[in-house]
Structures are given as structure tokens and as C-alpha cells.
PDB file of C-alpha atoms in Angstrom:
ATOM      1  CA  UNK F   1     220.877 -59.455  83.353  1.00 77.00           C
ATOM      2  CA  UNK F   2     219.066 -61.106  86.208  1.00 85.00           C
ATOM      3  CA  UNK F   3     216.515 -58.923  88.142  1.00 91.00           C
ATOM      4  CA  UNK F   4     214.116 -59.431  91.160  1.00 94.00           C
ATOM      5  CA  UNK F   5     211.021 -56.680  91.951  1.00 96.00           C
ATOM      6  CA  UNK F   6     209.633 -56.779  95.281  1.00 97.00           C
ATOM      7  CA  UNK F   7     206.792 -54.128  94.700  1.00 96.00           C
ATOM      8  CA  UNK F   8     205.598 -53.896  98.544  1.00 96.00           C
ATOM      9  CA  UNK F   9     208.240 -52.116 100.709  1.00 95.00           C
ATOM     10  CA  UNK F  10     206.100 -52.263 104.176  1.00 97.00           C
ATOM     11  CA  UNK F  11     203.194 -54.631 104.567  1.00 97.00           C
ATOM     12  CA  UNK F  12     201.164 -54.637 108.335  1.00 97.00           C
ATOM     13  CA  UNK F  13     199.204 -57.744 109.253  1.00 97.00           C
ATOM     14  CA  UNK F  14     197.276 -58.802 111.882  1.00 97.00           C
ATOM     15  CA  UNK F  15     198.212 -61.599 114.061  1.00 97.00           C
ATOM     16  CA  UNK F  16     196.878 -64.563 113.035  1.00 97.00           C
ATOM     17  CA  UNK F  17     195.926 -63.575 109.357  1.00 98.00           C
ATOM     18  CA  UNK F  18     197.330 -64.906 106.246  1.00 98.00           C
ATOM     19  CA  UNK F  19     200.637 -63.440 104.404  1.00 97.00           C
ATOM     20  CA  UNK F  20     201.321 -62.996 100.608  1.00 98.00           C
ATOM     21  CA  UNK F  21     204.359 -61.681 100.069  1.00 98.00           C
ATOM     22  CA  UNK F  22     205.286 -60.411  96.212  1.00 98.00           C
ATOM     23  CA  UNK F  23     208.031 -61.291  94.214  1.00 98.00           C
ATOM     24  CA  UNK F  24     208.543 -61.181  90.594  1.00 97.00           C
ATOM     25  CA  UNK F  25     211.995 -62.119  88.602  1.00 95.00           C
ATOM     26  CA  UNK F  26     213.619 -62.025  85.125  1.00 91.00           C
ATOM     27  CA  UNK F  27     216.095 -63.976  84.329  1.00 85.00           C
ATOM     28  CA  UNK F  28     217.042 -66.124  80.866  1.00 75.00           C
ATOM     29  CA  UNK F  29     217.042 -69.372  81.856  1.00 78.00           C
ATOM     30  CA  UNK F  30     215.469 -72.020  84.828  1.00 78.00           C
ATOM     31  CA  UNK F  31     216.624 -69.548  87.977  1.00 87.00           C
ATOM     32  CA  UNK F  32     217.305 -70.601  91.273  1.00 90.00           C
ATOM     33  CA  UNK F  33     215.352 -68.225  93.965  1.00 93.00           C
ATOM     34  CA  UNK F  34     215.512 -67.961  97.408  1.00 95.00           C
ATOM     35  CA  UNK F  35     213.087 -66.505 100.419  1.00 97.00           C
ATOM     36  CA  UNK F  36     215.341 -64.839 102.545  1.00 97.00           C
ATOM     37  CA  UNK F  37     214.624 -63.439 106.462  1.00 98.00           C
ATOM     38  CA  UNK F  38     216.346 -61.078 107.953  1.00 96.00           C
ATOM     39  CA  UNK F  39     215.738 -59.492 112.080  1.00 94.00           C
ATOM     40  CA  UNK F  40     216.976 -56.043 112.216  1.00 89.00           C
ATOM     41  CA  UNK F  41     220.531 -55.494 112.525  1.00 89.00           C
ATOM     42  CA  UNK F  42     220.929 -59.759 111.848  1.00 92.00           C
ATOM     43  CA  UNK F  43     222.134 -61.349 109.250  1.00 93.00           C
ATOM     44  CA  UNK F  44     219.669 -63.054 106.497  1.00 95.00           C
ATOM     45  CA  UNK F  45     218.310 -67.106 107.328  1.00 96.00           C
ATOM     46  CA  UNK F  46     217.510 -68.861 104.228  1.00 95.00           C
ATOM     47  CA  UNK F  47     213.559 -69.640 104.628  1.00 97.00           C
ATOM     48  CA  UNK F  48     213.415 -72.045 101.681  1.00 96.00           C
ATOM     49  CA  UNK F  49     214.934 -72.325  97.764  1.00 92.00           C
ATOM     50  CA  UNK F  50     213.346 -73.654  94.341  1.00 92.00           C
ATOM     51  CA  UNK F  51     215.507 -74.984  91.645  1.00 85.00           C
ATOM     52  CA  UNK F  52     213.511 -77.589  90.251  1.00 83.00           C
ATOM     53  CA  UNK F  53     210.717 -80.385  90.575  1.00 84.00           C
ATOM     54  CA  UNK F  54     207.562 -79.368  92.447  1.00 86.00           C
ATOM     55  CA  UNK F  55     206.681 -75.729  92.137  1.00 91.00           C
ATOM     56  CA  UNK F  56     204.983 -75.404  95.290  1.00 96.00           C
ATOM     57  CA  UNK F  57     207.941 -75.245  98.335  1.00 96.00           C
ATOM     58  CA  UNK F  58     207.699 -75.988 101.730  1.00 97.00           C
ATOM     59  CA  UNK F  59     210.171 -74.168 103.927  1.00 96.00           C
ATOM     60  CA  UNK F  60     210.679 -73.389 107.708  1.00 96.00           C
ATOM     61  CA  UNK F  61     208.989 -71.291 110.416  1.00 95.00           C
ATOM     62  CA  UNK F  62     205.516 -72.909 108.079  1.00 97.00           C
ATOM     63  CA  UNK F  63     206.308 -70.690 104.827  1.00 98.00           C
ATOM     64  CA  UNK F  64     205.699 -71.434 101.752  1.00 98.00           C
ATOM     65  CA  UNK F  65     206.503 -70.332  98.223  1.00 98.00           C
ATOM     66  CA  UNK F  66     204.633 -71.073  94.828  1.00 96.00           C
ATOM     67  CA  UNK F  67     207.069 -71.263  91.690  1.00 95.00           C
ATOM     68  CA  UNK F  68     204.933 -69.492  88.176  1.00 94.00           C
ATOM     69  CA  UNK F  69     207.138 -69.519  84.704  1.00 92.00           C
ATOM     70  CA  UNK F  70     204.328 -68.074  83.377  1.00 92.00           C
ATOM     71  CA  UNK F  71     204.082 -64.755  85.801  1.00 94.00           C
ATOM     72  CA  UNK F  72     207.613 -65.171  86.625  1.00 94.00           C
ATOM     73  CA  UNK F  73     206.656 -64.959  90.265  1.00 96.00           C
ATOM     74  CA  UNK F  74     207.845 -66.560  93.168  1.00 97.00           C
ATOM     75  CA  UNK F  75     205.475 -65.357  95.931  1.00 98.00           C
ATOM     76  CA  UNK F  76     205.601 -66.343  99.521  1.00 98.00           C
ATOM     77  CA  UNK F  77     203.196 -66.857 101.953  1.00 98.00           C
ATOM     78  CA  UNK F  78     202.170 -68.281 104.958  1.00 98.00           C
ATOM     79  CA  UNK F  79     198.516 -68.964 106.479  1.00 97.00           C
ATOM     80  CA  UNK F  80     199.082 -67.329 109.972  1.00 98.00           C
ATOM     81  CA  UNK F  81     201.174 -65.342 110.667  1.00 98.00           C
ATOM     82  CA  UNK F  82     203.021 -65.014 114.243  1.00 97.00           C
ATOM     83  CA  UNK F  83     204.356 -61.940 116.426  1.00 96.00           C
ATOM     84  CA  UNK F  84     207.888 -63.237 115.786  1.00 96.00           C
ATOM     85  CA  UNK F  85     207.272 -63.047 111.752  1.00 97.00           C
ATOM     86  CA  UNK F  86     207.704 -59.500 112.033  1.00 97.00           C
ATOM     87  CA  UNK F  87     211.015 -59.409 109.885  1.00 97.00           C
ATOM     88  CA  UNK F  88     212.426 -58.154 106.320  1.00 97.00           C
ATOM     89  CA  UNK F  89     211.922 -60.275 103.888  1.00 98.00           C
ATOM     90  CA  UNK F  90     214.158 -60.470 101.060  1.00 97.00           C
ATOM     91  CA  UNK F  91     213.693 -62.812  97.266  1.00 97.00           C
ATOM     92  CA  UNK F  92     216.428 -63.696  95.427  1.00 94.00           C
ATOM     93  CA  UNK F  93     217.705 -65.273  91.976  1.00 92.00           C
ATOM     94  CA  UNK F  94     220.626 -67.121  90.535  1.00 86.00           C
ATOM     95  CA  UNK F  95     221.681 -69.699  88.061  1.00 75.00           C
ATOM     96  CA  UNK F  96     222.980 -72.015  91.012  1.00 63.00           C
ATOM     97  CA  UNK F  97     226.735 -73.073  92.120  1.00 61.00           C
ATOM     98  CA  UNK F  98     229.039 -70.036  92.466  1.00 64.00           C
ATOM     99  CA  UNK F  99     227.282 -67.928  90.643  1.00 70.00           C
ATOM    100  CA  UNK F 100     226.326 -64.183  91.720  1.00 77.00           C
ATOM    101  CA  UNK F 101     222.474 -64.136  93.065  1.00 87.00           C
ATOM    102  CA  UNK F 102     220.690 -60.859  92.931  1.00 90.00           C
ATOM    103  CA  UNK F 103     218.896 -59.615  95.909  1.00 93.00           C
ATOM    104  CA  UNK F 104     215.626 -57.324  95.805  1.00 94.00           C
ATOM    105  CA  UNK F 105     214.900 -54.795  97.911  1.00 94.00           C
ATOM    106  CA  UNK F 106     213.266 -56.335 100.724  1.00 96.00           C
ATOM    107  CA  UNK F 107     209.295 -56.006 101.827  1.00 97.00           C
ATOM    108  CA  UNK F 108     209.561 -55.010 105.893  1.00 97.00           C
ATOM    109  CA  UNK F 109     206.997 -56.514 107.753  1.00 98.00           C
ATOM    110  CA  UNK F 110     204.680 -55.817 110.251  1.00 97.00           C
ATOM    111  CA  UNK F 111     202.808 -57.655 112.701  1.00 97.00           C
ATOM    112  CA  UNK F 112     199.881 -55.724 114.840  1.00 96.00           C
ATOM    113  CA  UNK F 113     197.979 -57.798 117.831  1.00 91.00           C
TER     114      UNK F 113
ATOM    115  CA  UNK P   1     229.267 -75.423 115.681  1.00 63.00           C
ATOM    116  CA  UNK P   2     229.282 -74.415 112.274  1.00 71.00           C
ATOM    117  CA  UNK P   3     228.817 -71.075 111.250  1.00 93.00           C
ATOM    118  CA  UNK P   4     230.342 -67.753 109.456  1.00 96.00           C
ATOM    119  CA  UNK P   5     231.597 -65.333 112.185  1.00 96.00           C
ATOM    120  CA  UNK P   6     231.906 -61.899 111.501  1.00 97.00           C
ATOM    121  CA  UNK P   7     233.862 -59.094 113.958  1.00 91.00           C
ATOM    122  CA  UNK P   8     233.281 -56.661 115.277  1.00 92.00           C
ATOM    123  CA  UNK P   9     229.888 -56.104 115.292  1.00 94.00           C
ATOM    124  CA  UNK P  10     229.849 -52.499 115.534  1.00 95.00           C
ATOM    125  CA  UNK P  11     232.964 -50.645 113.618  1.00 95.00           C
ATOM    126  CA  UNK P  12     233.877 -46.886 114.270  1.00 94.00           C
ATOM    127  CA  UNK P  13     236.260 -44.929 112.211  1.00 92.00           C
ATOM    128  CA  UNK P  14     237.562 -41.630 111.036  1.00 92.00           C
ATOM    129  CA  UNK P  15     237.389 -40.614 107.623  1.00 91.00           C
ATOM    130  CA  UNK P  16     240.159 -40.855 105.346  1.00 91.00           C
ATOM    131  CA  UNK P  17     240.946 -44.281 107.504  1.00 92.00           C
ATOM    132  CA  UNK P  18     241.133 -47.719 106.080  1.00 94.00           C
ATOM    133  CA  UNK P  19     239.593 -50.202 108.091  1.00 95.00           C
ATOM    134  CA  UNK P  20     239.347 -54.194 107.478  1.00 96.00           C
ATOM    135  CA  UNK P  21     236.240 -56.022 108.250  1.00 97.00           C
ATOM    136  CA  UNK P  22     236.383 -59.443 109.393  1.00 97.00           C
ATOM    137  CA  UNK P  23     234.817 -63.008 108.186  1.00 97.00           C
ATOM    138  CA  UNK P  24     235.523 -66.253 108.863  1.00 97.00           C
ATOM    139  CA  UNK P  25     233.849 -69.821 108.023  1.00 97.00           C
ATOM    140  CA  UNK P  26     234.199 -73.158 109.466  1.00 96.00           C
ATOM    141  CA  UNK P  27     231.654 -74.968 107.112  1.00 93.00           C
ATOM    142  CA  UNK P  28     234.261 -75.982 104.947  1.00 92.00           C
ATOM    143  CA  UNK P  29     232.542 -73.524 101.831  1.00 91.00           C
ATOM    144  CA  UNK P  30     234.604 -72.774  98.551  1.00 90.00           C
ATOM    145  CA  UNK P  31     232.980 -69.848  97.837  1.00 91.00           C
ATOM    146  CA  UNK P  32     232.793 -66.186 100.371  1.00 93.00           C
ATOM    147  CA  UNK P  33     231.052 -63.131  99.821  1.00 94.00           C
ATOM    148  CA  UNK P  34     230.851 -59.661 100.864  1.00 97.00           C
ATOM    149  CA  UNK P  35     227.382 -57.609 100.222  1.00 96.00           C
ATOM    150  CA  UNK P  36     226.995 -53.868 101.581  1.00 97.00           C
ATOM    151  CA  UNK P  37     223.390 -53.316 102.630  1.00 96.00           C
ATOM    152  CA  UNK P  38     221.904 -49.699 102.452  1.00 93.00           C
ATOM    153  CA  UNK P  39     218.038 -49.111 103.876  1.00 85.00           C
ATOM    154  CA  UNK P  40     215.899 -49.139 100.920  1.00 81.00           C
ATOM    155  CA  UNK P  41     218.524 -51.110  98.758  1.00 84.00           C
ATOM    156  CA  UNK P  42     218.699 -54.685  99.516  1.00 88.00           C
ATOM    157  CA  UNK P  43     222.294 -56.135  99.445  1.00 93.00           C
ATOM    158  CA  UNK P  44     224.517 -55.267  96.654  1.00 94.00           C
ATOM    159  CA  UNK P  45     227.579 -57.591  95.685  1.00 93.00           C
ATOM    160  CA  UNK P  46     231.345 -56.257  96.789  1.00 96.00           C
ATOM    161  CA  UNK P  47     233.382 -59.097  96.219  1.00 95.00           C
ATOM    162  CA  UNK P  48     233.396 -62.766  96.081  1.00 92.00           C
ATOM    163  CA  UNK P  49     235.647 -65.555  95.987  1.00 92.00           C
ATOM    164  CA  UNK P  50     234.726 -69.304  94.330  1.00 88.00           C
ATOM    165  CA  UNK P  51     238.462 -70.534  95.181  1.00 89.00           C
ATOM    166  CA  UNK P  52     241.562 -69.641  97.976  1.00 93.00           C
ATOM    167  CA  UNK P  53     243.625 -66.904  96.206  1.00 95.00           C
ATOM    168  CA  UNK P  54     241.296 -65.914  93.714  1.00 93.00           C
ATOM    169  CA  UNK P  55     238.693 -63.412  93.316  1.00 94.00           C
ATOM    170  CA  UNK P  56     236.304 -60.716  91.344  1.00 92.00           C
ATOM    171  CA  UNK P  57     234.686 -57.529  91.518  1.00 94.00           C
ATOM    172  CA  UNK P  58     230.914 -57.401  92.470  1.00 92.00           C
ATOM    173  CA  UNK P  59     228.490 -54.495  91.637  1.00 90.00           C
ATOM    174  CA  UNK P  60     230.008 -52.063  93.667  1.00 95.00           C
ATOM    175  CA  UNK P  61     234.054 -52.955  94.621  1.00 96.00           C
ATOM    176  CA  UNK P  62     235.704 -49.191  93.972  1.00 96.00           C
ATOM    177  CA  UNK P  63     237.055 -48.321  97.127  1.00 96.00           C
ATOM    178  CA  UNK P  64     236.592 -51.941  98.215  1.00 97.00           C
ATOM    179  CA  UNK P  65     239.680 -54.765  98.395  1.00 97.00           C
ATOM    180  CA  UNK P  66     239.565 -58.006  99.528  1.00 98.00           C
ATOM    181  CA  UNK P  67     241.936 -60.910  99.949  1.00 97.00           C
ATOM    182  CA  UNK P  68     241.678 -64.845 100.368  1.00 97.00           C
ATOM    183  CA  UNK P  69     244.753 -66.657 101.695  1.00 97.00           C
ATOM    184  CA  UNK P  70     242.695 -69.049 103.303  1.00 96.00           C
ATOM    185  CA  UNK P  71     239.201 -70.782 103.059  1.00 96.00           C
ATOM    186  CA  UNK P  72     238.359 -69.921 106.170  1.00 97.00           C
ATOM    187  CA  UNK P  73     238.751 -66.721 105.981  1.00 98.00           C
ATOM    188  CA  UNK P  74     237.720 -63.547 103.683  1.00 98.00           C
ATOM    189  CA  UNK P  75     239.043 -60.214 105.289  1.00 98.00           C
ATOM    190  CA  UNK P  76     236.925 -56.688 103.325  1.00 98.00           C
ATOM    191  CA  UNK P  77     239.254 -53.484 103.741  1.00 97.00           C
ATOM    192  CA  UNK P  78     237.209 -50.289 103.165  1.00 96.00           C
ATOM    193  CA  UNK P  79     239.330 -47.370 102.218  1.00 95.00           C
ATOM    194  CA  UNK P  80     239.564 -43.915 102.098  1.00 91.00           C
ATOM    195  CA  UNK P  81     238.557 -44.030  98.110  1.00 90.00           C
ATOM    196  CA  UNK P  82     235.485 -45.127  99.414  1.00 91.00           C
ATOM    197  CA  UNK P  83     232.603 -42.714  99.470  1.00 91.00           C
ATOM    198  CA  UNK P  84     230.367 -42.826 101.414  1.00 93.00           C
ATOM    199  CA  UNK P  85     231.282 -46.040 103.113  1.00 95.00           C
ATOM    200  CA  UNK P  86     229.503 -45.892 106.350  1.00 96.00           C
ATOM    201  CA  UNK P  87     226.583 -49.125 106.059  1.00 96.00           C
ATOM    202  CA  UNK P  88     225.720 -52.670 107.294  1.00 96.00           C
ATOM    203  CA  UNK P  89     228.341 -55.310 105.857  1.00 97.00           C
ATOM    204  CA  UNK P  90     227.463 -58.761 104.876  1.00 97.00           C
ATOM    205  CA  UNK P  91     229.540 -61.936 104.715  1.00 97.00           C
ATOM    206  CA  UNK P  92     227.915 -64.804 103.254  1.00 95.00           C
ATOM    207  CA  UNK P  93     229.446 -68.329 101.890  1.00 93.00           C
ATOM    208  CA  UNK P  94     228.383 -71.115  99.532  1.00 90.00           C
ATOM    209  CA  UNK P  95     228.698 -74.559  98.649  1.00 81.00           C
ATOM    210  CA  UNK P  96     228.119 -75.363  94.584  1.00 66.00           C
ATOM    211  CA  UNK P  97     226.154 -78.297  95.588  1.00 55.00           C
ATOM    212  CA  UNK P  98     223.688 -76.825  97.962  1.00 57.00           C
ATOM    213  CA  UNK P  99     222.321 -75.068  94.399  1.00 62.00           C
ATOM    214  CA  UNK P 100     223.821 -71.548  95.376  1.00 73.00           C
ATOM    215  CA  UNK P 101     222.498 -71.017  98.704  1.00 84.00           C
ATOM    216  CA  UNK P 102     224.193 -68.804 100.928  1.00 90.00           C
ATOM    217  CA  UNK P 103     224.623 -68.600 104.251  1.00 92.00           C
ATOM    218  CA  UNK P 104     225.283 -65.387 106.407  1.00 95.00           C
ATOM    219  CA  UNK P 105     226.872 -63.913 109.070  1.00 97.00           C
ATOM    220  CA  UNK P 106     225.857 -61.670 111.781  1.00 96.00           C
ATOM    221  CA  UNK P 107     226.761 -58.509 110.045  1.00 96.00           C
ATOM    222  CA  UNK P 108     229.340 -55.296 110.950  1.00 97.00           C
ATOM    223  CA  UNK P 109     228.088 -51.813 111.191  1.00 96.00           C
ATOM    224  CA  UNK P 110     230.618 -49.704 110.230  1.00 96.00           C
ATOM    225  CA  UNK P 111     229.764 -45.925 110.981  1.00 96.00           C
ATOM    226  CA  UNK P 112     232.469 -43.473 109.620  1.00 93.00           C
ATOM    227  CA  UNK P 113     232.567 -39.757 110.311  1.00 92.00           C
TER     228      UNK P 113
END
């Protein structure tokens, strides 16, 4: 069965600082996984996807997310990081089409001045 | 514009009540969804639909129905077998070619005492 581990449930930045955010996966086959935001009490924005070619993924608001097989990672991150990141941030895998995509937890974060 | 609409926002009822959630698309998607998302839990899979009059069970659909007479539209009934049923409701669609990205809707906080 397809899992996703987001080991960081809270994570505080400072304005202007770099952001890695975790996410590890298992799953039998080439997944699909998505970055997912979500404002409080909003629905979740698709930030970016991988499914194949270039492991390295550009998405929107300047995120970014680095495929590994090897780790079975796909972490995200962004180089500085703005007021209006502050968000929950969810990872998620799936084999593509229909098919049911598993969420993790979510990592809530935090942006200080 | 297109977009997954979900009403009403906020949702009051008495328990032992049923109450239907509401969710309807206009980006011409196959495939609906309804996740129930718990603080601490990430989204958990209700019900979804690939096709008009078809559907199955998620991870959690006891006390959960669903029905899908049209595409457009993908009603959630919570009833009075369900527990503890007050949470933030989901309502996503896909289309297979987009590589199983989903797209949300605003959300309906149901609150039952």
C-alpha cells in the first residue's frame, strides 16, 4: 500500500530564509507526487507534480521540489521564503489517472519577521 | 470561470440528523472526490467517482453515502451512523490526463452537536 511521511508537523522560519520541507514515500512502482498548499480553513492549490523526466521541479509561488528513487524523498523547498508562505503544506502520492492518491499529514508553517 | 464550488461553507446540525454536503464542477472532470480532513490527520478518502453513476468506498465511507447523477455534480450525505462526523469536508476532481492531479474546492465545516 502506498504511504507518504511528513516527519515535521510545525516548522518556523524567518522571513527571507530558505525552506526545506520533508517528505518521504513508499510506493511499488514510478509514483506520481504532488506539493500541495493549503490557507487555513481553504481548500488545497496544487504547488507543482512529478511523474516523470527531470527530477528537479519547478512549480509556482518560486517552489521547488527534488525527485530521489534512491531516498524515496520528494522534498520541497524554496530559497526565500515570504510572509504569505505561511501555509500547511501537504505531499502526496499516486499511480496517476483515477487512481486514489494518499495524502500525509501536513507540515504547518510558520513565518516570523 | 472554472472551478469546483462547494456549499455552504459553514454547516450546523443536530445529532442524529442527516445532512448532504454540496459539490459541483464546471471543468468538465470525470472523476469527483470527497476527503474528510481532521487536525493532525491530513485528508482521508470518503468516496470517489471515475464515471456518472458509478462509484466506491474510500478509507473511511461507514456512515458516509454519496451519489453521481451528473458530472457536474457529487452531493456527500453524512448520517446519523456516522460517529463522530463533525470536521472540514473536501471536494476535489480530476482529469486522467492531467496525471492524477486534483483540484479542490473551498471546503464545508460541518459542526454537529
Amino acid at each position: 500500500a502506498q504511504s507518504v511521511t511528513q516527519p515535521d508537523i510545525h516548522i518556523t522560519v524567518s522571513e527571507g530564509a530558505s525552506l526545506e520541507l520533508r517528505c518521504n514515500y513508499s510506493y511499488g512502482a514510478t509514483p506520481y507526487l504532488f506539493w500541495y498548499v493549503q490557507s487555513p480553513g481553504q481548500g488545497l492549490q496544487l504547488l507543482l507534480k512529478y511523474f516523470s523526466g527531470d527530477t528537479l521541479v519547478q512549480g509556482i509561488k518560486g517552489f521547488e521540489a527534488e525527485f530521489k528513487r534512491s531516498q524515496s524523498s520528494f522534498n520541497l523547498r524554496k530559497p526565500s521564503v515570504h510572509w504569505s508562505d505561511a501555509a500547511e503544506y501537504f505531499c502526496a502520492v499516486g499511480s496517476g489517472g483515477y487512481q486514489k492518491v494518499t495524502f500525509g499529514t501536513g507540515t504547518k508553517l510558520q513565518v516570523i519577521p | 470561470d472554472g472551478g469546483i464550488t462547494q456549499s455552504p461553507k459553514y454547516l450546523f446540525r443536530k445529532e442524529g440528523q442527516n445532512v448532504t454536503l454540496s459539490c459541483e464542477q464546471n471543468l468538465n472532470h470525470d472523476a469527483m472526490y470527497w476527503y474528510r480532513q481532521d487536525p493532525g490527520q491530513g485528508l482521508r478518502l470518503i468516496y470517489y467517482s471515475q464515471i456518472v453513476n458509478d462509484f466506491q468506498k474510500g478509507d473511511i465511507a461507514e456512515g458516509y453515502s454519496v451519489s453521481r447523477e451528473k458530472k457536474e455534480s457529487f452531493p456527500l450525505t453524512v448520517t446519523s451512523a456516522q460517529k463522530n462526523p463533525t470536521a472540514f469536508y473536501l471536494c476535489a476532481s480530476s482529469i486522467s490526463n492531467q496525471g492524477g492531479e486534483q483540484y479542490f474546492g473551498p471546503g464545508t465545516r460541518l459542526t454537529v452537536t
